[in-house]
Coordinates of N, CA, C and O in Angstrom, one line a residue:
X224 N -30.0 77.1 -146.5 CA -30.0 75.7 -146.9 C -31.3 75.4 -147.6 O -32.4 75.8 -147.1
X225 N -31.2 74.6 -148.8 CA -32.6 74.7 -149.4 C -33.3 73.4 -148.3 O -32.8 72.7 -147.4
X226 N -34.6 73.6 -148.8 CA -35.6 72.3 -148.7 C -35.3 71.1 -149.1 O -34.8 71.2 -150.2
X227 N -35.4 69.7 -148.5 CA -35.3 68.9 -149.3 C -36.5 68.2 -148.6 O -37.2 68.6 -147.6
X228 N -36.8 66.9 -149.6 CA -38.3 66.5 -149.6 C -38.2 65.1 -149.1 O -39.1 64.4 -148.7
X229 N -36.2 64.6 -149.4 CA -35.7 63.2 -149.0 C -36.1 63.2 -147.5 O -35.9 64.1 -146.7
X230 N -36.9 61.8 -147.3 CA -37.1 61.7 -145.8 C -35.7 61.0 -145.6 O -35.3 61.5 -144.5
X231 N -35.0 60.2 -145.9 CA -33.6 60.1 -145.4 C -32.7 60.8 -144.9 O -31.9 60.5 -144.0
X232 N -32.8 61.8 -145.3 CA -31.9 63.2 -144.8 C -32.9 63.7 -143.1 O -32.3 64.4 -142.3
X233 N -33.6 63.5 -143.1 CA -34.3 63.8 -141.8 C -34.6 62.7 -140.7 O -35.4 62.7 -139.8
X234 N -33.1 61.1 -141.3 CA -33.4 60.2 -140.7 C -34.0 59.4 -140.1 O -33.8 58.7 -139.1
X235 N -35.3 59.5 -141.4 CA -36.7 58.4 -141.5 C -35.8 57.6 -142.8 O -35.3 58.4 -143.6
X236 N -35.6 56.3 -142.9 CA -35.4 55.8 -143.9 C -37.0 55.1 -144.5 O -37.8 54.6 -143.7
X237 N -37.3 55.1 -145.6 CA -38.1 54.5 -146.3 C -38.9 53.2 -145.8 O -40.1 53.2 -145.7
X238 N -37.8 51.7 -145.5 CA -38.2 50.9 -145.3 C -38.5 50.9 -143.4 O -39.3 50.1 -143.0
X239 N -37.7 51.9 -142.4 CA -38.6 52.7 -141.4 C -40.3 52.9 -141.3 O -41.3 52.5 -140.7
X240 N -40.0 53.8 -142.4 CA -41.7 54.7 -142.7 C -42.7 53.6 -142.7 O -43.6 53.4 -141.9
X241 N -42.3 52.7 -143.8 CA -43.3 51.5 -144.6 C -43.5 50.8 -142.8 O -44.6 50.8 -142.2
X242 N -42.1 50.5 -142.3 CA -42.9 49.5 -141.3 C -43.7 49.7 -139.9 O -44.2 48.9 -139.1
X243 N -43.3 51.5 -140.0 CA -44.4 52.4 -139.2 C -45.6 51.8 -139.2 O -46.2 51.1 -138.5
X244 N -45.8 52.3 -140.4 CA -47.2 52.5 -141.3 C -48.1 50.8 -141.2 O -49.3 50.6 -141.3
X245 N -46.9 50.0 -140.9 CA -47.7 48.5 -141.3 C -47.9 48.7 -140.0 O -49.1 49.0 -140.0
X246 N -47.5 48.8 -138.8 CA -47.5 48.3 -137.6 C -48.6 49.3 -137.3 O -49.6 48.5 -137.2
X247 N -49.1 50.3 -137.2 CA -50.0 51.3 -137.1 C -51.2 50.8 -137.9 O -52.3 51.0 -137.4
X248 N -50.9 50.3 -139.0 CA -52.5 49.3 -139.7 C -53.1 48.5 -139.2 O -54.3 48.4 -139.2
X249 N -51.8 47.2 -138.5 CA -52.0 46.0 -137.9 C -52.9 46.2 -136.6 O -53.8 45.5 -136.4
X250 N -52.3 47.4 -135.8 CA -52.9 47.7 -135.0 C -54.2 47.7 -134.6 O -54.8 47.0 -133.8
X251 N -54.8 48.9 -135.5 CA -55.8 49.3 -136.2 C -56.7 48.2 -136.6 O -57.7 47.9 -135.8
X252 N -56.6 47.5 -137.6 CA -56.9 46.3 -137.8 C -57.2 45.5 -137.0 O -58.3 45.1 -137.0
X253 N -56.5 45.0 -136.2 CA -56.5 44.0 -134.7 C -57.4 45.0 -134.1 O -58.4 44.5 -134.5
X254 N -57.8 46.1 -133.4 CA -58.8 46.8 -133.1 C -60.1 46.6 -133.3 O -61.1 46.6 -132.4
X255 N -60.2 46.5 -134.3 CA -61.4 46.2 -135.2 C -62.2 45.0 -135.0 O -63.4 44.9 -135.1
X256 N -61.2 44.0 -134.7 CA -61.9 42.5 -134.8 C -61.7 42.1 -133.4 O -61.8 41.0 -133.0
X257 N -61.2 43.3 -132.4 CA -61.2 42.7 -130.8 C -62.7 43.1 -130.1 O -63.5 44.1 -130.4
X258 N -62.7 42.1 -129.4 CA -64.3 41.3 -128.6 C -64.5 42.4 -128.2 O -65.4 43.1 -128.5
X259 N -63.3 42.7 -127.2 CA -63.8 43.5 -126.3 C -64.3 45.0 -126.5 O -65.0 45.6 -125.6
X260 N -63.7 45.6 -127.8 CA -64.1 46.8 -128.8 C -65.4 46.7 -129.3 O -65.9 47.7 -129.6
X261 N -66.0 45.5 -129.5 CA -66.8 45.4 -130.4 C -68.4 45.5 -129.1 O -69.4 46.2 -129.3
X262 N -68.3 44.6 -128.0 CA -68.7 44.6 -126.7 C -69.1 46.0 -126.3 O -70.3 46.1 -126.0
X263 N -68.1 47.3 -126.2 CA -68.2 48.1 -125.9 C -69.1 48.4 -126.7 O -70.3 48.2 -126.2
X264 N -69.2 49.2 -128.4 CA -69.9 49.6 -128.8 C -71.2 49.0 -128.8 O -72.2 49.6 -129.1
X265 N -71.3 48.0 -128.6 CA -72.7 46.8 -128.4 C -73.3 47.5 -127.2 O -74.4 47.9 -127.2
X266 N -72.5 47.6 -125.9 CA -73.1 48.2 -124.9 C -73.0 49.7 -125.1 O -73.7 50.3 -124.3
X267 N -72.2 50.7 -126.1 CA -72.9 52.3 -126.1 C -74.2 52.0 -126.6 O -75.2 52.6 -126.2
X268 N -74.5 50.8 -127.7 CA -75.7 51.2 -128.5 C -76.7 50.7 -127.6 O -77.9 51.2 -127.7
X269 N -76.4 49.8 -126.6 CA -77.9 49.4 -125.7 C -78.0 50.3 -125.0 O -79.2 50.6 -125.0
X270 N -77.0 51.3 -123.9 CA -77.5 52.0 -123.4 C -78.3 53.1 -123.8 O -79.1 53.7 -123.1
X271 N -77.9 53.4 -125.3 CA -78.5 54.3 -125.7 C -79.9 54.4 -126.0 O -80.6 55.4 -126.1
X272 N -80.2 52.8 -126.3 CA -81.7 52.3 -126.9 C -82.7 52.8 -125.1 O -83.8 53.2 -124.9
X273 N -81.7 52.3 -124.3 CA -82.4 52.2 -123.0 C -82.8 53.4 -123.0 O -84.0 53.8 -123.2
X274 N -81.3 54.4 -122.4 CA -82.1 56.0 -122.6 C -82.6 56.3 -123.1 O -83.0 57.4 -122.6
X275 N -83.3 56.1 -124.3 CA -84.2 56.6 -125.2 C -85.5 56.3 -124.3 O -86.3 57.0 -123.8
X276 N -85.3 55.1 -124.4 CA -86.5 54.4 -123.6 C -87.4 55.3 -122.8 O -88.5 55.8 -122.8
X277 N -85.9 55.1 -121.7 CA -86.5 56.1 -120.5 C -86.7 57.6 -120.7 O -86.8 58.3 -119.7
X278 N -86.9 58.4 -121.9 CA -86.9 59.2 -122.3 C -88.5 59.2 -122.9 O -89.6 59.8 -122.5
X279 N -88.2 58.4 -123.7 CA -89.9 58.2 -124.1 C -90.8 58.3 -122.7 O -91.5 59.2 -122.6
X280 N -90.9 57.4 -121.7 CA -91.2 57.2 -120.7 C -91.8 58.3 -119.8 O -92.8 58.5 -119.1
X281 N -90.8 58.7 -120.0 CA -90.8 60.2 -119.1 C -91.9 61.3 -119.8 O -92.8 61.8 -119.2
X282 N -91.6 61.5 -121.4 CA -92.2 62.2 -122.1 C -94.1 61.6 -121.8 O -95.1 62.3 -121.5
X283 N -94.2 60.2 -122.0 CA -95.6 59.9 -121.8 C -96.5 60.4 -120.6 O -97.7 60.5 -120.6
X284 N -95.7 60.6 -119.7 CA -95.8 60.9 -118.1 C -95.9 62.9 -118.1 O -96.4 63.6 -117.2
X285 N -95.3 63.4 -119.3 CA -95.6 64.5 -118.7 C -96.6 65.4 -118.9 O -96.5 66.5 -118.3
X286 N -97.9 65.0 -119.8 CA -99.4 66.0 -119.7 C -100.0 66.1 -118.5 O -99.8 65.3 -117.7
X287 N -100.8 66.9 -118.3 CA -101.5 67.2 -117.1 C -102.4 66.3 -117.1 O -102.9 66.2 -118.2
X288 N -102.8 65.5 -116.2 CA -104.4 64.9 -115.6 C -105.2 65.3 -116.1 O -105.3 66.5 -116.3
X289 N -106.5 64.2 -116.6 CA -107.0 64.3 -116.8 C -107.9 63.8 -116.3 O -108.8 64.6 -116.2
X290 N -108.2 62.6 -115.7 CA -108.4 61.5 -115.0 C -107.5 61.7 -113.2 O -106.4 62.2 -112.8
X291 N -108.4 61.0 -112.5 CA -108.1 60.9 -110.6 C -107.5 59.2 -111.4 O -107.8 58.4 -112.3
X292 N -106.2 59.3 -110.3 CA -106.0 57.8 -110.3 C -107.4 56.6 -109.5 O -108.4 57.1 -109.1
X293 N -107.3 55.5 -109.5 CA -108.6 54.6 -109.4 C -108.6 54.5 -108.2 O -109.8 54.1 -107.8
X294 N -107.7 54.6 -107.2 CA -107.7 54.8 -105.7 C -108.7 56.2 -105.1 O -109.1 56.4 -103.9
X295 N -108.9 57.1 -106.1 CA -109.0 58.1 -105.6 C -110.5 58.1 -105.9 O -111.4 58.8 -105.4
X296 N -110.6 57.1 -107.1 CA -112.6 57.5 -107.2 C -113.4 56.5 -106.4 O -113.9 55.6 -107.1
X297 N -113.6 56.5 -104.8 CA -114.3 56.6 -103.9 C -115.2 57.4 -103.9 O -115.5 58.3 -104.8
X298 N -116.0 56.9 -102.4 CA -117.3 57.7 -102.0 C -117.5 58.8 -101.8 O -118.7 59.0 -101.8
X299 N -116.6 60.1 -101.4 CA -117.3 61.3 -101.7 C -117.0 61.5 -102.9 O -117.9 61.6 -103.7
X300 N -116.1 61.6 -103.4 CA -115.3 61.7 -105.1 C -116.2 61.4 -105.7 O -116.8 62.3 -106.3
X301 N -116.7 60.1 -105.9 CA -117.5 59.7 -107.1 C -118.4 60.1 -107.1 O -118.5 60.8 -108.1
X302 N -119.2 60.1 -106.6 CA -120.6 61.3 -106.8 C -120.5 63.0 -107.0 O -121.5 63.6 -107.3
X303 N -119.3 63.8 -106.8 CA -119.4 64.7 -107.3 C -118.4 65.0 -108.3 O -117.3 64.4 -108.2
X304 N -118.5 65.8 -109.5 CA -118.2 65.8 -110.8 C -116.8 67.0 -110.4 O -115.6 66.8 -110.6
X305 N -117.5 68.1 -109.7 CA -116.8 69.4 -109.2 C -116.0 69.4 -108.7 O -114.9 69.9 -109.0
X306 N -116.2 68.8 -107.8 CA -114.8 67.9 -106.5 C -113.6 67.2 -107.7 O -112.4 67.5 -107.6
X307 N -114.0 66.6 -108.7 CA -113.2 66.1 -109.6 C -112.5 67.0 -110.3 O -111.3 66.8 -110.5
X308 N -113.2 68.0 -110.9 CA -112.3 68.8 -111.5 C -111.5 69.5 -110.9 O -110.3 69.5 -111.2
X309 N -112.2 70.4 -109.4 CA -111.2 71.1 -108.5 C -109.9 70.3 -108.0 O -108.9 70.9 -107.5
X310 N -109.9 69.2 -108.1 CA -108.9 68.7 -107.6 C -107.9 68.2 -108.7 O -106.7 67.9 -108.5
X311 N -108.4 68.2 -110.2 CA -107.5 68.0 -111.2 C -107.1 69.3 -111.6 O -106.1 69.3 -112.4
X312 N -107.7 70.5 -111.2 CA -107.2 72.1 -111.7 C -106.5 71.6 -110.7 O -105.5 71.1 -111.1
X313 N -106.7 71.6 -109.5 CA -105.5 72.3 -108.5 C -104.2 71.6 -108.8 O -103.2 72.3 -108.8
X314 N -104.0 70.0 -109.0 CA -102.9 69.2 -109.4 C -102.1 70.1 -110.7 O -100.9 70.5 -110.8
X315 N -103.5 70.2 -111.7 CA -102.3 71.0 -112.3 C -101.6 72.4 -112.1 O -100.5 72.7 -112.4
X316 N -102.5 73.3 -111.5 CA -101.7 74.8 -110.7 C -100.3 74.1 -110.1 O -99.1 74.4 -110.4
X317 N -100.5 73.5 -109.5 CA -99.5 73.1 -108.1 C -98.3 72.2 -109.1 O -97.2 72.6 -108.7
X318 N -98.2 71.3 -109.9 CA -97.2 71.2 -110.8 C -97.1 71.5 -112.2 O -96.9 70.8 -113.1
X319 N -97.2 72.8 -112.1 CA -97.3 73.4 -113.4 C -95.7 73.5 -113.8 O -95.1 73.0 -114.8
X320 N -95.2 74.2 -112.8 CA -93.5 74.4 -113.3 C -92.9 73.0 -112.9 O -91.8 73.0 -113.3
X321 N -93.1 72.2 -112.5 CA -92.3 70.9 -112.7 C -92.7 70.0 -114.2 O -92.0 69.3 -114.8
X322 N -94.2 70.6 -114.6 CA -94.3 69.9 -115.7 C -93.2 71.0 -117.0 O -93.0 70.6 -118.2
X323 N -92.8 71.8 -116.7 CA -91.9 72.8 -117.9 C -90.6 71.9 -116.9 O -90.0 71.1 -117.6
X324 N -90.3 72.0 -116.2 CA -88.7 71.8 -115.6 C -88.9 70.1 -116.5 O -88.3 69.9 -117.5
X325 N -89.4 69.5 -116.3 CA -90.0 67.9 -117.0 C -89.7 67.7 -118.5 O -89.5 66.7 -119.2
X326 N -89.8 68.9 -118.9 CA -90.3 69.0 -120.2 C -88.9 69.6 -120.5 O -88.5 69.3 -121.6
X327 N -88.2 70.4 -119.9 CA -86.9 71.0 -120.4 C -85.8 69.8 -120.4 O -84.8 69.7 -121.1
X328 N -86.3 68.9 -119.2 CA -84.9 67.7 -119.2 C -85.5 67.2 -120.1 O -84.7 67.5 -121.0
X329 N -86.5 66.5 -120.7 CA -86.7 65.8 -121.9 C -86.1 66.3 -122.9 O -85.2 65.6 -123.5
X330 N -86.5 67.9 -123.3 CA -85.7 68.0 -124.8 C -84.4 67.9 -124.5 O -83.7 67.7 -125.6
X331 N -83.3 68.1 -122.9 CA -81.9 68.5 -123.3 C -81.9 66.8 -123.3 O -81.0 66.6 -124.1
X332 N -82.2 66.0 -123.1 CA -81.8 64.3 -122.7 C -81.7 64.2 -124.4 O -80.6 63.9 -125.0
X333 N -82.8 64.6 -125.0 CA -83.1 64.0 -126.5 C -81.9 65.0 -127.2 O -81.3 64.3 -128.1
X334 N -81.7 65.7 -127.1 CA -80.5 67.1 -127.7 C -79.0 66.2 -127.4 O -78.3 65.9 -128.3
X335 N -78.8 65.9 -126.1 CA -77.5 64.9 -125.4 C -77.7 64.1 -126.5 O -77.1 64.6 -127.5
X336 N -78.4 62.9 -126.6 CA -78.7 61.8 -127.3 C -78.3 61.6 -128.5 O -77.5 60.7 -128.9
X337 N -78.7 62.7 -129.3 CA -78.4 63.5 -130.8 C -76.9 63.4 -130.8 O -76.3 62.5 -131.4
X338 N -76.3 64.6 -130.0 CA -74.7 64.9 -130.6 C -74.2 63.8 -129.9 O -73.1 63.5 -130.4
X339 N -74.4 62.9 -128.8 CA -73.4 62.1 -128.4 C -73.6 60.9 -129.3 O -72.7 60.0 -129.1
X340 N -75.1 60.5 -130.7 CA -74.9 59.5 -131.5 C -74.0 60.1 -132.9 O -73.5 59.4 -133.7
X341 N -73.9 61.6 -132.8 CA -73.7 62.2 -134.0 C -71.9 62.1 -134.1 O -71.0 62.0 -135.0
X342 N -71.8 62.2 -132.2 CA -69.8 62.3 -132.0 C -69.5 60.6 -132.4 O -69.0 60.4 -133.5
X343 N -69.8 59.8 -131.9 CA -69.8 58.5 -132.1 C -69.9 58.2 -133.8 O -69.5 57.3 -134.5
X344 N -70.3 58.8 -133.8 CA -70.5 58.4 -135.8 C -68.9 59.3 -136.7 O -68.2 59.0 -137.7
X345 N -69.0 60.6 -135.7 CA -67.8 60.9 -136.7 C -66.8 60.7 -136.2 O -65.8 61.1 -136.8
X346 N -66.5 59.9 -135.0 CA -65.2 59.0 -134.3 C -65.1 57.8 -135.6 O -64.2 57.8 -136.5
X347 N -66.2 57.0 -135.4 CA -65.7 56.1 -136.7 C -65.5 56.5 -137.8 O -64.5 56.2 -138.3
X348 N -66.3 57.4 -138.3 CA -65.8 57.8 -140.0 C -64.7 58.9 -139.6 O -63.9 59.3 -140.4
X349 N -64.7 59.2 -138.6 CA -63.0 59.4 -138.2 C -61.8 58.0 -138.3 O -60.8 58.2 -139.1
X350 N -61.8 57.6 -138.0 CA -60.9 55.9 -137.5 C -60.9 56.0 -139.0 O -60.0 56.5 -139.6
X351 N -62.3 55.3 -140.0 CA -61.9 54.9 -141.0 C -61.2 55.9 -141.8 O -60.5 55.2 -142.5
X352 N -61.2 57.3 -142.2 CA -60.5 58.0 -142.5 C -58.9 57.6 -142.6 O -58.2 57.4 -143.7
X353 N -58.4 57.4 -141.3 CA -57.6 57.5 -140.9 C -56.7 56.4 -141.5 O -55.6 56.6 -142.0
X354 N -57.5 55.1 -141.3 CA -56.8 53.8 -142.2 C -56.7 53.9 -143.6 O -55.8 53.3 -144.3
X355 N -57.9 54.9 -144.2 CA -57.6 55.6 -145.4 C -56.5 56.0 -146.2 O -56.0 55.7 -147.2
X356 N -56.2 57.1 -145.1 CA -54.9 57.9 -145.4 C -53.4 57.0 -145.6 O -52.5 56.8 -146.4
X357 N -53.7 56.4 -144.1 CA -52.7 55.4 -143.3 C -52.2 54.7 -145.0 O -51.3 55.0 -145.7
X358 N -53.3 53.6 -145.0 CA -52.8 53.0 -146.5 C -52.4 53.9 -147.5 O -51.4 53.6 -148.1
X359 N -53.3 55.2 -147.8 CA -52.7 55.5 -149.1 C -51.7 56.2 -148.9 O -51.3 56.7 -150.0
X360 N -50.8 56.7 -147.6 CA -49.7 57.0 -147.6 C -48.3 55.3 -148.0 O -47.3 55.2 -148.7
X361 N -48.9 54.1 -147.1 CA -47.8 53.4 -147.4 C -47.9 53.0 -148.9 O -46.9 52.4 -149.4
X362 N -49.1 53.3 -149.7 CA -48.5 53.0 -150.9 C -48.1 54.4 -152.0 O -47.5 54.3 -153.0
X363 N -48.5 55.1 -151.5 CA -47.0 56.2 -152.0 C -45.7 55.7 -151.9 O -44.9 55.4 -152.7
X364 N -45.6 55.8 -150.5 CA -44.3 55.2 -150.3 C -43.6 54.3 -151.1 O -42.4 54.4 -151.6
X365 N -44.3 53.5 -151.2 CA -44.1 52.3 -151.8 C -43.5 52.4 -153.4 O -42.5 51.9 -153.9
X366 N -44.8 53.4 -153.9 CA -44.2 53.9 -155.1 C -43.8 54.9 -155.1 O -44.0 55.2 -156.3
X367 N -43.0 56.0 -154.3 CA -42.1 56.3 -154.3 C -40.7 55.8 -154.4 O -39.7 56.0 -155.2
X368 N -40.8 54.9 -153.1 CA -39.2 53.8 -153.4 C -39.0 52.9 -154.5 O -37.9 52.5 -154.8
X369 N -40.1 52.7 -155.0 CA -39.8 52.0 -156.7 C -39.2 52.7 -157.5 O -38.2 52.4 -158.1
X370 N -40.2 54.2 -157.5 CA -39.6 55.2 -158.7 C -38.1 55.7 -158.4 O -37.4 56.4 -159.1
X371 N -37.8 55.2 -156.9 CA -36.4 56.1 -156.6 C -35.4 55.2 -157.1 O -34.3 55.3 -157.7
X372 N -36.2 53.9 -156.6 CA -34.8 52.6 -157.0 C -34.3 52.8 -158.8 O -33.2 53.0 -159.1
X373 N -35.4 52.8 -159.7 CA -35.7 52.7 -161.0 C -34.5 53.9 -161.5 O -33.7 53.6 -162.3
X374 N -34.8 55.5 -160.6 CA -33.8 56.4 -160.7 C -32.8 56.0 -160.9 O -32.3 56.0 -162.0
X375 N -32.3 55.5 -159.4 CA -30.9 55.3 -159.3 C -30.2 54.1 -160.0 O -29.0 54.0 -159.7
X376 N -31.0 53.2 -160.9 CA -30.6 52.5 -161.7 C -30.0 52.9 -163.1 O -29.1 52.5 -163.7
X377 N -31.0 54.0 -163.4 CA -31.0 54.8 -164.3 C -29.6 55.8 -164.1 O -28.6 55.5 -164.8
X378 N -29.5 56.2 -163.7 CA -28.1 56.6 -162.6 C -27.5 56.1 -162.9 O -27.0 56.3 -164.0
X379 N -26.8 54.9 -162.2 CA -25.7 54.3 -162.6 C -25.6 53.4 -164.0 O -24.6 52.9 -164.3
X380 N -26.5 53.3 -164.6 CA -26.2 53.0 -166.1 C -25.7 54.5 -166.8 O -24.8 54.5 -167.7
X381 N -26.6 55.9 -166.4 CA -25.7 56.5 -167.3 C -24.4 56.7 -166.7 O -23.6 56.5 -167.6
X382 N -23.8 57.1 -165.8 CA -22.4 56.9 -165.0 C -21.8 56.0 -165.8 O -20.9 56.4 -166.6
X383 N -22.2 54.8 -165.6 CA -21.6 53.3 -166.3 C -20.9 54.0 -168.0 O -19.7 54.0 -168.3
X384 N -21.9 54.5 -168.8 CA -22.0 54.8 -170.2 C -20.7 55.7 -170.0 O -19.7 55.4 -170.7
X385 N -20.8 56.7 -169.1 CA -20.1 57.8 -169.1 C -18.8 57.7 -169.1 O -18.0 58.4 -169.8
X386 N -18.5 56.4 -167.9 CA -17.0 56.4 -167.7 C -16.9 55.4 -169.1 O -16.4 56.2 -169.9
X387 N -17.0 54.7 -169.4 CA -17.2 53.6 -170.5 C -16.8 54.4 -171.8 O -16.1 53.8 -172.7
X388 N -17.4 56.1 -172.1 CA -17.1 56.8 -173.6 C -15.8 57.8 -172.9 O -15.1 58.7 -173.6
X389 N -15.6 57.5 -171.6 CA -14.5 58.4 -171.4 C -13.2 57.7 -171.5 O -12.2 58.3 -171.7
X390 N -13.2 56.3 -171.3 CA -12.4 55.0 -171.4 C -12.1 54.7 -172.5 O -11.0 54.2 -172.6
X391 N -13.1 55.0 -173.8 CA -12.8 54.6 -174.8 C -12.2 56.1 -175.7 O -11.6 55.8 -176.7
X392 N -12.4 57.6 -175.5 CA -12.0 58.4 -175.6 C -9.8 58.7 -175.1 O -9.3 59.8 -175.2

C-alpha cells in the first residue's frame, strides 16, 4: 500500500489538528501570564542570588589566618609575637584538609549553579521553541487547507467542464 501524506486518511481531520494546535497555544499562552509561574521563577532566581551569596561567603571565610581573633589577644598572647605565630601555624596544620574539603564544595556549589542557570535557560528557549513550531505548524495547516479547498474547486470545475463537453458531444 503506498504512503499517503492525507492526515484524513489516518483520521486526524484538518479542522481536528488546527483546534489541537489552538488549544495547546492557549494553554501555553495562559502559562505564561499565570502568577503563579511567574512567582516561581521569581523565587528560582532569588534562591539562586541567595546561594550565590552564601557561596561567596563561604569562599571569603576560606584562607588561612592570619590574625588571632580579638578574644585571643590577651595577656600572655600579646606580648609574645612567637606564641602568635605558633598558634596560627598550628591552626593552619590542623585545618589544612578542611580548608581543601572547603574549597572543593565551593567550586562544585559554583559548577551546580552554572548548569542548573544554564538547564533553566535552555527549558525556556526550549518552551519558546516549541510555541515556535506549534504556530508555524498551525499555519501550514492552515495553508495547506486553503491550497486543498482551492484544489478541489479546481476539481470540480474541471469535472463540471467535462461532463458539460460530454453533454454537448
Amino acid at each position: 500500500m503506498p504512503e499517503t501524506t492525507d492526515i484524513s486518511v489516518a483520521g486526524i481531520s484538518v479542522e481536528e489538528l488546527n483546534a489541537k494546535i489552538e488549544a495547546v497555544l492557549a494553554e501555553m499562552n495562559a502559562d505564561q501570564g499565570d502568577p503563579m509561574i511567574k512567582a516561581l521563577q521569581d523565587d528560582i532566581a532569588l534562591r539562586s542570588y541567595h546561594v550565590e551569596g552564601l557561596v561567596n561567603e563561604a569562599a571569603q571565610c576560606f584562607p588561612a589566618r592570619t590574625a588571632l581573633p580579638a578574644r585571643m589577644n590577651r595577656f600572655p598572647l600579646k606580648y609574645f609575637g612567637f606564641l602568635h605565630r605558633f598558634i596560627l601555624r598550628f591552626y593552619e596544620v590542623l585545618f589544612r584538609e578542611q580548608r581543601g574539603v572547603n574549597l572543593a564544595l565551593i567550586k562544585a556549589l559554583r559548577e551546580s549553579m552554572a548548569v542548573n542557570r544554564q538547564l533553566n535557560e535552555q527549558v525556556q528557549r526550549g518552551q519558546q521553541k516549541m510555541v515556535e513550531i506549534l504556530q508555524d505548524m498551525q499555519n501550514r495547516s492552515t495553508a495547506q487547507h486553503a491550497a486543498l479547498a482551492q484544489m478541489e474547486n479546481e476539481l470540480r470545475e474541471l469535472r463540471e467542464q467535462r461532463e458539460h463537453s460530454k453533454s454537448l458531444t
